Structures are given as structure tokens and as C-alpha cells.
């Protein structure tokens, strides 16, 4: 086989970079999908990344058995081409297989590992094969440097494209379809550039429109699979950079799901949101400035705006797609009573952990309505550090309240939130409300020492709350309190415990 031309070398290097980018995007997709379906982001990340790296080592080891024989360059080039061709159906079918297995309650972890191993083995074979191809044309150190440089550059490209463009714009399965086209196009280009691969030219060129058709068909097929995951008809779906947002509706019951987890049912959400908002505002008496963290669906804002004395409500939401859905979707807009359009509401998009430091203090009431702290990323919003930042934004007589998961099924969460705030010398008052869709739900109210809590008569009555309900609210049942002898630690950035407590069923010793 004659020496490679400059064009052929460039095509090989670009192909390797694109393949590395595709492989990394696919792994990130599997992590995102597994976190969504299995509910344990930390474990899913560890399994996928660890398995992928181990499988790459296996692929590199297997590449040594690709024997050059009498025509070494042609054999190596054929093996490299085969790796590219095999990567395409894995991109197309791997994520779809996970959804399909989950819908029939199959062995999802096993399928996840198998797909990850296959992708990793292919990725691990590429660099050794390409290095062996180029070392006959260049010095080994030059060939290796160029191969690794382009491979790492492709990985960087994929790691940025997935969260910033592919996931929020296209979603999971359409991205899988797009990914499947890249190695197939690269393979076709290889066949037209290298005469020794000419027999694959027309089969691969003919496969391109078929693959494009299959990629296009993934969108409705994926929607049908997703619809089967919910009991009620899906009336809205958005894939943002941060989460999968799904709305379902049946017989007037509107439900919101984030990454498959129920956030509210319109039949009883008023109990949760009235309990989150009104005790703190009634105990303050005359709230004028309120800070609301999370709650981009507009339901907590709806309740806050019922207080005529509130002059300004600052709302911090991580996901702009959630805000857009709350403003635009007719079902959700009707439920939140277009609260986000009220001129008193000022929305800020970003990570609350960083953004609260730039807000203008002070606030009479701060309300934190974050998701359950089931991952370190969310648990940091329940940490001593973050509560310290909120305390800096709280007026001298202000009140701070946060949702605290379900104290019956995850009781250490509420107790840890109390212990965390106690580290800042705050007085905490836990309480609980029954929400039929979830069971008993916990909240923790806090204030600085020396403040006496006098319950003001609310200017209205809610569907759940009235003055009598608020007066007995802080009598916490015994089975929701920590039993004696069980140690519950505060949640710190340097020692996060809350995500572990969130996954612990009922009380048990560590």
C-alpha cells in the first residue's frame, strides 16, 4: 500500500476527533438518561464513566490482535473503518433500548452496562489502530502526538456541545439520531478517500438516507415510549439543559414531572403551596419584599401575590424553559393564574447558590422551594454555606422557610436541615402538612434569636389554611420527630450528608 497522502492523513485525524466527540456525547446521554430513569444521578455517573473507561482499556488491549498480515495497512484501515461503522447503530439504538427496557420493567442496569461496554471498546480500539496506521508514515512520537491531540480535542467538543446545544435544542433521542449520522458519514468519506476501501463506497452511501430516515423516526417513536411511562396523557414536554419537563392531564388533573418525578397534582397542590408560603408571611405580619427560590412553575408565586402588602417578589429559577412553560402553556398558566406576569414579580435565571449574592437585600421573607436533595448538586442548596448567604439577605426580623421532603419516609432530611440552620444560630420551627399525592410533607421555618412570633390574621382564607390551622401548625407528631439516640449531622459543603439521608428509608442507625 503506497504512503498516505496529506489529504488521507487529515481525513483519518478528523475522523478520529469526530468519533471521540460522538463517543463522549453518547456516554453523557447515557448518564443523563440513566439518571432520569433510575433516579440516582451519582450512581449512574459512576457506573457509566467507570465502565466506559474500563471498556476503553479493553478495546485498546483487543486492538493488538488486529494482525496486519501480508497487507498490514489495508487490514488496519479496514478495522478502523469497521469500528466507525459499528459506532453508528450503537448511537441510534442504545438510548432507545434503555427507554424500551425501562417501559417493560426490564434489567435496565444490565442494558446500560452492556451498551457502555460496547461503546467503550470501540472507542478504545480507535487510537491504537490509528497510531499504527500513521506510524509507518511518520515518526511514532509525531503520530501519537497528533492522534491524541485530535482525540482529546474531539472529547472537549462533545462535552461542550451536549449540555449547551444538543440536549436543550434537540432532546435525547433526536440527538441520538444525529450522532448516528456522524460516524456513518465519516466512514463513507474514508471509503471515497482510500481506494482500498472502494467496495464499501456505495453500500455506505446508500445507508446514509436510510439512517437519516431512522433518525427522523426516533422522534415520534421516543414520544410514544415516553407517553407509556405515564398514567395520564402527555400534554406538554420540554427537554431543557437541566431536566426533562413533562405535563400530563386527565379529567382536570394537571401533573408536572421533572425527570420522571412528580412535582405536583393540580388536585391537591394548593395544600403544599399554601403551607409553604402562608405560615411565614402570616407570622411576619407585614411582608413587603419576598425572595422565592425555585418554584418556576408560578404556583408559589400565585400564593405570595395574594398578600396585598407584598410590593416586590424576586424569583430565582435555574431553568428558563420552566419559566417559559409556566408563562405559555395554557393549562399551567391557568393554574398559576398568570402569576409570573404580575408587575411585582422580578425573575432571575441562574444558579441560586451563586446568584443570591447579587440580589438587593433585605427581604422580609425568603422561601426556598428546591427539589428534594437527592444529589450533591441539589444538596448544596441546603448547606450551612448557602443558608449563610440567605441570612445575609434576610431583614433583621425576617423569616426563612424551606421545603424539607417527607418527614415520615425520609425523616433525617428535616432533622438535618434543622441541625444545619442551628449551626448559624437560627431558631428552627418544623411543621408538616398532609398532601394526598405525596403523604405528609415537611417544612422548616427559621428566624434569628430574640424574634417573637406573633400570628397576624391573614387578609384571606385559603382552601387549606385559616387562622385556626396556622395556630396548631407547629405541633409536630411524635412519629415525625427524630427518636432519641439517633445522630443527625448538619449538611456542609465539606461534608455533604443530606443526599444520603434523602435516600435512607425511615429511621435507621448509620
Short mmCIF file of C-alpha atoms in Angstrom, two decimals, residues 103-486:
data_model
loop_
_atom_site.label_atom_id
_atom_site.label_comp_id
_atom_site.label_asym_id
_atom_site.label_seq_id
_atom_site.Cartn_x
_atom_site.Cartn_y
_atom_site.Cartn_z
CA UNK A 103 -41.03 0.68 29.82
CA UNK A 104 -41.32 -3.10 30.30
CA UNK A 105 -39.56 -3.04 33.70
CA UNK A 106 -36.57 -4.95 32.33
CA UNK A 107 -32.95 -5.16 33.57
CA UNK A 108 -32.07 -1.53 32.93
CA UNK A 109 -28.72 -1.54 34.74
CA UNK A 110 -27.59 -4.57 32.73
CA UNK A 111 -28.52 -2.96 29.42
CA UNK A 112 -26.83 0.28 30.47
CA UNK A 113 -23.60 -1.55 31.26
CA UNK A 114 -23.69 -3.61 28.03
CA UNK A 115 -24.20 -0.53 25.83
CA UNK A 116 -21.48 1.35 27.71
CA UNK A 117 -19.03 -1.52 27.32
CA UNK A 118 -19.68 -1.74 23.57
CA UNK A 119 -19.14 1.99 23.07
CA UNK A 120 -16.04 1.97 25.27
CA UNK A 121 -14.45 -0.99 23.46
CA UNK A 122 -14.92 0.70 20.09
CA UNK A 123 -13.52 3.97 21.43
CA UNK A 124 -10.56 2.19 22.99
CA UNK A 125 -9.61 0.49 19.71
CA UNK A 126 -9.53 3.66 17.64
CA UNK A 127 -6.41 5.38 18.99
CA UNK A 128 -4.12 2.29 18.82
CA UNK A 129 -5.35 1.43 15.32
CA UNK A 130 -4.90 4.96 14.07
CA UNK A 131 -1.47 5.24 15.67
CA UNK A 132 -0.34 2.04 13.95
CA UNK A 133 -1.67 3.36 10.65
CA UNK A 134 0.23 6.62 10.92
CA UNK A 135 3.48 5.37 12.45
CA UNK A 136 4.51 3.93 9.11
CA UNK A 137 4.07 7.38 7.56
CA UNK A 138 5.59 9.47 10.39
CA UNK A 139 7.78 9.08 13.42
CA UNK A 140 5.91 7.31 16.20
CA UNK A 141 6.12 10.27 18.58
CA UNK A 142 4.69 12.59 15.91
CA UNK A 143 1.90 10.17 15.01
CA UNK A 144 0.97 9.56 18.64
CA UNK A 145 1.01 13.27 19.50
CA UNK A 146 -1.27 14.16 16.59
CA UNK A 147 -3.69 11.31 17.26
CA UNK A 148 -4.02 12.04 20.97
CA UNK A 149 -4.27 15.82 20.43
CA UNK A 150 -7.18 15.43 17.99
CA UNK A 151 -8.80 12.76 20.15
CA UNK A 152 -8.80 14.97 23.25
CA UNK A 153 -9.96 17.96 21.22
CA UNK A 154 -12.92 15.92 19.97
CA UNK A 155 -13.76 14.91 23.52
CA UNK A 156 -13.78 18.57 24.57
CA UNK A 157 -16.03 19.45 21.65
CA UNK A 158 -18.52 16.74 22.58
CA UNK A 159 -18.54 17.59 26.28
CA UNK A 160 -19.48 21.19 25.45
CA UNK A 161 -21.92 20.53 22.64
CA UNK A 162 -24.09 18.12 24.61
CA UNK A 163 -25.20 20.36 27.51
CA UNK A 164 -25.10 23.67 25.63
CA UNK A 165 -26.70 22.75 22.30
CA UNK A 166 -27.68 19.16 21.61
CA UNK A 167 -29.68 18.33 24.74
CA UNK A 168 -31.66 21.60 25.14
CA UNK A 169 -32.32 22.09 21.40
CA UNK A 170 -32.90 18.55 20.15
CA UNK A 171 -33.52 16.35 23.20
CA UNK A 172 -32.21 12.86 23.92
CA UNK A 173 -33.46 10.65 21.10
CA UNK A 174 -33.15 13.22 18.27
CA UNK A 175 -29.57 13.79 19.44
CA UNK A 176 -29.02 10.03 19.23
CA UNK A 177 -30.22 10.12 15.63
CA UNK A 178 -27.88 12.98 14.77
CA UNK A 179 -24.96 11.21 16.43
CA UNK A 180 -25.59 8.06 14.40
CA UNK A 181 -25.10 10.03 11.18
CA UNK A 182 -21.64 11.33 12.09
CA UNK A 183 -19.62 8.05 12.10
CA UNK A 184 -21.60 6.83 9.08
CA UNK A 185 -20.71 9.95 7.09
CA UNK A 186 -17.10 9.68 8.27
CA UNK A 187 -16.99 6.06 7.10
CA UNK A 188 -18.36 6.99 3.68
CA UNK A 189 -15.73 9.73 3.33
CA UNK A 190 -12.99 7.26 4.28
CA UNK A 191 -14.16 4.88 1.56
CA UNK A 192 -14.03 7.58 -1.10
CA UNK A 193 -10.62 8.86 0.00
CA UNK A 194 -8.92 5.44 0.34
CA UNK A 195 -9.06 3.28 -2.81
CA UNK A 196 -8.54 0.09 -0.79
CA UNK A 197 -11.99 0.60 0.77
CA UNK A 198 -13.80 1.22 -2.50
CA UNK A 199 -16.04 -1.84 -2.15
CA UNK A 200 -17.79 -0.10 0.78
CA UNK A 201 -18.45 3.15 -1.07
CA UNK A 202 -21.90 2.54 -2.46
CA UNK A 203 -23.26 0.40 0.41
CA UNK A 204 -22.35 3.13 2.90
CA UNK A 205 -23.58 5.92 0.63
CA UNK A 206 -26.87 4.06 0.26
CA UNK A 207 -27.10 3.54 4.02
CA UNK A 208 -26.97 7.28 4.71
CA UNK A 209 -30.55 8.11 3.65
CA UNK A 210 -31.82 5.01 5.46
CA UNK A 211 -30.03 6.11 8.63
CA UNK A 212 -31.42 9.63 8.24
CA UNK A 213 -34.93 8.18 7.91
CA UNK A 214 -34.40 6.04 11.02
CA UNK A 215 -33.10 9.08 12.92
CA UNK A 216 -36.17 11.08 11.91
CA UNK A 217 -38.44 8.23 13.05
CA UNK A 218 -36.85 8.25 16.52
CA UNK A 219 -38.72 11.42 17.50
CA UNK A 220 -42.30 10.10 17.33
CA UNK A 221 -41.18 6.66 18.48
CA UNK A 222 -39.47 8.16 21.51
CA UNK A 223 -42.56 10.23 22.31
CA UNK A 224 -44.75 7.12 22.20
CA UNK A 225 -42.40 5.27 24.54
CA UNK A 226 -42.33 8.24 26.92
CA UNK A 227 -46.13 8.50 26.85
CA UNK A 228 -46.28 4.92 28.06
CA UNK A 229 -44.26 5.83 31.15
CA UNK A 230 -47.10 7.99 32.48
CA UNK A 231 -50.58 7.02 33.57
CA UNK A 232 -52.21 10.08 32.00
CA UNK A 233 -51.93 11.62 28.52
CA UNK A 234 -48.91 13.85 27.99
CA UNK A 235 -49.97 17.40 27.11
CA UNK A 236 -46.56 19.07 27.18
CA UNK A 237 -42.92 18.05 27.09
CA UNK A 238 -39.71 20.08 27.11
CA UNK A 239 -36.12 18.89 27.26
CA UNK A 240 -34.03 21.65 28.78
CA UNK A 241 -30.34 21.77 29.53
CA UNK A 242 -31.12 20.86 33.14
CA UNK A 243 -34.06 18.46 33.13
CA UNK A 244 -36.89 16.72 31.30
CA UNK A 245 -40.17 18.56 31.90
CA UNK A 246 -43.42 16.69 31.25
CA UNK A 247 -47.02 17.78 31.81
CA UNK A 248 -49.87 15.25 31.90
CA UNK A 249 -53.59 15.84 32.22
CA UNK A 250 -56.71 13.74 32.74
CA UNK A 251 -60.14 14.84 33.91
CA UNK A 252 -58.87 18.17 35.15
CA UNK A 253 -55.86 16.75 37.00
CA UNK A 254 -52.76 18.51 35.67
CA UNK A 255 -49.48 16.96 36.80
CA UNK A 256 -45.92 18.18 36.41
CA UNK A 257 -42.97 15.76 36.27
CA UNK A 258 -39.29 16.68 36.34
CA UNK A 259 -37.00 13.87 35.18
CA UNK A 260 -39.87 11.47 35.79
CA UNK A 261 -40.52 12.62 39.37
CA UNK A 262 -43.95 14.04 40.24
CA UNK A 263 -43.77 17.67 41.36
CA UNK A 264 -47.44 18.42 41.86
CA UNK A 265 -51.01 17.39 41.08
CA UNK A 266 -53.48 20.20 40.47
CA UNK A 267 -55.98 18.36 42.69
CA UNK A 268 -54.00 18.98 45.88
CA UNK A 269 -51.06 21.29 45.06
CA UNK A 270 -52.80 24.08 46.96
CA UNK A 271 -52.10 22.25 50.22
CA UNK A 272 -48.38 22.19 49.56
CA UNK A 273 -48.08 25.75 48.28
CA UNK A 274 -50.31 27.29 50.93
CA UNK A 275 -48.27 25.50 53.62
CA UNK A 276 -45.01 26.64 52.02
CA UNK A 277 -45.98 30.31 51.76
CA UNK A 278 -48.62 31.46 54.20
CA UNK A 279 -47.26 30.44 57.64
CA UNK A 280 -44.11 32.55 57.14
CA UNK A 281 -45.99 35.52 55.71
CA UNK A 282 -48.65 35.39 58.44
CA UNK A 283 -46.02 35.17 61.18
CA UNK A 284 -44.16 38.11 59.70
CA UNK A 285 -47.33 40.15 59.63
CA UNK A 286 -46.39 42.81 57.09
CA UNK A 287 -44.20 41.29 54.37
CA UNK A 288 -43.28 43.72 51.62
CA UNK A 289 -40.23 42.15 49.94
CA UNK A 290 -40.14 38.39 49.36
CA UNK A 291 -37.43 36.22 47.81
CA UNK A 292 -38.62 32.96 46.23
CA UNK A 293 -36.01 30.39 45.21
CA UNK A 294 -37.03 27.71 42.73
CA UNK A 295 -40.76 27.38 42.04
CA UNK A 296 -40.51 28.37 38.40
CA UNK A 297 -43.97 26.87 37.80
CA UNK A 298 -45.52 30.03 39.30
CA UNK A 299 -47.68 28.26 41.89
CA UNK A 300 -45.87 29.53 44.99
CA UNK A 301 -45.75 32.99 43.40
CA UNK A 302 -49.53 32.82 42.99
CA UNK A 303 -49.90 32.35 46.75
CA UNK A 304 -47.41 35.08 47.69
CA UNK A 305 -49.17 37.63 45.49
CA UNK A 306 -52.42 37.09 47.39
CA UNK A 307 -50.93 39.24 50.17
CA UNK A 308 -51.80 42.83 49.27
CA UNK A 309 -48.85 44.24 51.24
CA UNK A 310 -46.24 42.47 49.07
CA UNK A 311 -44.63 45.16 46.92
CA UNK A 312 -41.88 43.09 45.31
CA UNK A 313 -41.31 39.39 44.70
CA UNK A 314 -37.90 38.31 43.40
CA UNK A 315 -37.99 34.81 41.90
CA UNK A 316 -34.80 32.87 41.16
CA UNK A 317 -35.17 29.88 38.82
CA UNK A 318 -32.40 27.77 37.35
CA UNK A 319 -34.24 26.63 34.22
CA UNK A 320 -35.51 29.27 31.74
CA UNK A 321 -37.52 26.58 29.98
CA UNK A 322 -39.56 26.06 33.16
CA UNK A 323 -40.35 29.77 33.30
CA UNK A 324 -41.31 29.80 29.63
CA UNK A 325 -43.61 26.82 30.08
CA UNK A 326 -45.26 28.42 33.13
CA UNK A 327 -45.94 31.57 31.14
CA UNK A 328 -47.01 29.99 27.86
CA UNK A 329 -48.69 26.62 28.44
CA UNK A 330 -52.44 27.26 28.77
CA UNK A 331 -53.06 24.58 31.40
CA UNK A 332 -50.19 25.66 33.63
CA UNK A 333 -50.85 29.36 33.09
CA UNK A 334 -54.45 28.86 34.17
CA UNK A 335 -53.34 27.02 37.29
CA UNK A 336 -50.78 29.64 38.35
CA UNK A 337 -53.19 32.46 37.44
CA UNK A 338 -50.54 34.11 35.25
CA UNK A 339 -48.62 34.99 38.41
CA UNK A 340 -45.32 35.44 36.58
CA UNK A 341 -46.83 38.30 34.56
CA UNK A 342 -47.61 40.34 37.68
CA UNK A 343 -45.57 43.59 37.65
CA UNK A 344 -44.45 42.92 41.23
CA UNK A 345 -42.60 39.77 40.10
CA UNK A 346 -38.97 40.08 39.00
CA UNK A 347 -37.43 36.87 37.68
CA UNK A 348 -33.74 35.97 37.72
CA UNK A 349 -32.42 33.00 35.78
CA UNK A 350 -29.43 31.18 37.17
CA UNK A 351 -27.98 29.03 39.91
CA UNK A 352 -29.36 30.27 43.23
CA UNK A 353 -26.15 29.23 45.01
CA UNK A 354 -24.25 31.98 43.20
CA UNK A 355 -26.99 34.38 42.18
CA UNK A 356 -28.40 35.25 45.64
CA UNK A 357 -25.22 37.16 46.48
CA UNK A 358 -26.03 39.67 43.72
CA UNK A 359 -29.61 40.37 44.84
CA UNK A 360 -30.50 43.54 46.66
CA UNK A 361 -31.23 42.94 50.33
CA UNK A 362 -33.03 42.92 52.65
CA UNK A 363 -36.00 40.55 52.29
CA UNK A 364 -38.75 40.16 54.84
CA UNK A 365 -39.33 36.52 53.91
CA UNK A 366 -37.13 34.08 51.99
CA UNK A 367 -38.84 30.94 50.65
CA UNK A 368 -36.75 28.06 49.27
CA UNK A 369 -38.72 25.64 47.12
CA UNK A 370 -35.94 23.48 45.73
CA UNK A 371 -36.26 19.83 44.64
CA UNK A 372 -35.59 17.10 47.17
CA UNK A 373 -31.85 16.95 47.99
CA UNK A 374 -31.22 13.58 46.34
CA UNK A 375 -27.93 14.59 44.71
CA UNK A 376 -24.88 16.58 45.86
CA UNK A 377 -25.69 19.34 43.35
CA UNK A 378 -29.11 19.95 44.92
CA UNK A 379 -28.00 19.18 48.48
CA UNK A 380 -25.57 22.13 48.44
CA UNK A 381 -28.67 24.38 48.36
CA UNK A 382 -29.46 23.05 51.84
CA UNK A 383 -25.94 23.58 53.22
CA UNK A 384 -24.57 25.76 56.00
CA UNK A 385 -22.78 27.87 53.38
CA UNK A 386 -25.91 28.55 51.36
CA UNK A 387 -28.08 29.28 54.38
CA UNK A 388 -25.39 31.70 55.50
CA UNK A 389 -25.73 33.54 52.19
CA UNK A 390 -29.50 33.68 52.61
CA UNK A 391 -29.10 35.00 56.13
CA UNK A 392 -27.13 37.94 54.71
CA UNK A 393 -30.15 38.77 52.53
CA UNK A 394 -32.69 38.48 55.36
CA UNK A 395 -34.05 41.57 57.11
CA UNK A 396 -33.44 41.74 60.89
CA UNK A 397 -36.93 40.47 61.66
CA UNK A 398 -37.15 38.26 58.58
CA UNK A 399 -38.20 34.64 58.26
CA UNK A 400 -36.69 31.82 56.21
CA UNK A 401 -38.66 28.73 55.20
CA UNK A 402 -37.75 25.73 53.05
CA UNK A 403 -39.46 22.56 51.96
CA UNK A 404 -37.97 19.56 53.76
CA UNK A 405 -39.12 16.44 51.87
CA UNK A 406 -41.43 13.89 53.51
CA UNK A 407 -40.59 13.54 57.22
CA UNK A 408 -42.22 10.13 57.53
CA UNK A 409 -40.34 8.34 54.74
CA UNK A 410 -37.10 10.40 54.80
CA UNK A 411 -37.12 11.76 58.36
CA UNK A 412 -33.43 12.55 58.65
CA UNK A 413 -33.77 15.23 55.96
CA UNK A 414 -35.91 17.54 58.10
CA UNK A 415 -33.77 16.89 61.15
CA UNK A 416 -30.57 17.63 59.20
CA UNK A 417 -32.00 20.89 57.86
CA UNK A 418 -32.76 21.90 61.45
CA UNK A 419 -29.23 20.96 62.52
CA UNK A 420 -27.77 22.86 59.56
CA UNK A 421 -29.58 26.06 60.44
CA UNK A 422 -28.71 25.63 64.10
CA UNK A 423 -25.06 25.95 63.02
CA UNK A 424 -25.91 29.55 62.10
CA UNK A 425 -27.58 30.17 65.47
CA UNK A 426 -31.05 30.21 63.91
CA UNK A 427 -34.18 29.16 65.77
CA UNK A 428 -35.99 26.49 63.74
CA UNK A 429 -39.64 25.51 63.77
CA UNK A 430 -40.50 22.38 61.75
CA UNK A 431 -44.02 21.59 60.62
CA UNK A 432 -45.80 19.13 58.38
CA UNK A 433 -48.87 19.06 56.14
CA UNK A 434 -50.61 16.11 54.52
CA UNK A 435 -50.61 16.31 50.71
CA UNK A 436 -52.60 13.35 49.33
CA UNK A 437 -50.36 12.90 46.27
CA UNK A 438 -47.24 12.59 48.46
CA UNK A 439 -48.30 11.89 52.03
CA UNK A 440 -47.05 14.03 54.95
CA UNK A 441 -44.75 16.78 53.73
CA UNK A 442 -42.28 18.69 55.84
CA UNK A 443 -41.16 22.31 56.06
CA UNK A 444 -38.69 24.11 58.29
CA UNK A 445 -39.18 27.75 59.27
CA UNK A 446 -36.28 29.66 60.85
CA UNK A 447 -35.54 33.08 62.29
CA UNK A 448 -32.86 34.83 64.30
CA UNK A 449 -32.86 34.57 68.10
CA UNK A 450 -34.87 37.14 70.03
CA UNK A 451 -37.67 37.43 67.49
CA UNK A 452 -41.11 36.66 68.91
CA UNK A 453 -43.56 35.10 66.50
CA UNK A 454 -46.97 36.70 66.63
CA UNK A 455 -49.52 35.29 64.22
CA UNK A 456 -51.21 38.02 62.21
CA UNK A 457 -54.72 37.44 60.96
CA UNK A 458 -54.38 36.67 57.24
CA UNK A 459 -56.33 39.02 54.97
CA UNK A 460 -57.97 35.99 53.34
CA UNK A 461 -58.57 32.28 53.89
CA UNK A 462 -57.12 29.60 51.67
CA UNK A 463 -58.54 26.28 50.64
CA UNK A 464 -56.45 24.56 53.29
CA UNK A 465 -55.34 27.19 55.77
CA UNK A 466 -57.09 29.59 58.11
CA UNK A 467 -56.01 31.18 61.38
CA UNK A 468 -57.02 28.12 63.42
CA UNK A 469 -54.97 25.84 61.15
CA UNK A 470 -51.92 28.07 61.43
CA UNK A 471 -52.17 28.22 65.24
CA UNK A 472 -51.77 24.45 65.58
CA UNK A 473 -49.41 24.00 62.66
CA UNK A 474 -46.17 23.67 64.65
CA UNK A 475 -47.36 20.76 66.78
CA UNK A 476 -45.29 18.07 65.08
CA UNK A 477 -46.49 14.47 65.56
CA UNK A 478 -44.11 12.25 67.52
CA UNK A 479 -43.50 9.84 64.66
CA UNK A 480 -42.12 12.71 62.57
CA UNK A 481 -39.57 13.71 65.20
CA UNK A 482 -36.12 12.10 65.47
CA UNK A 483 -36.05 9.39 68.14
CA UNK A 484 -33.59 9.76 70.96
CA UNK A 485 -30.11 8.40 70.33
CA UNK A 486 -30.11 8.86 66.54
#
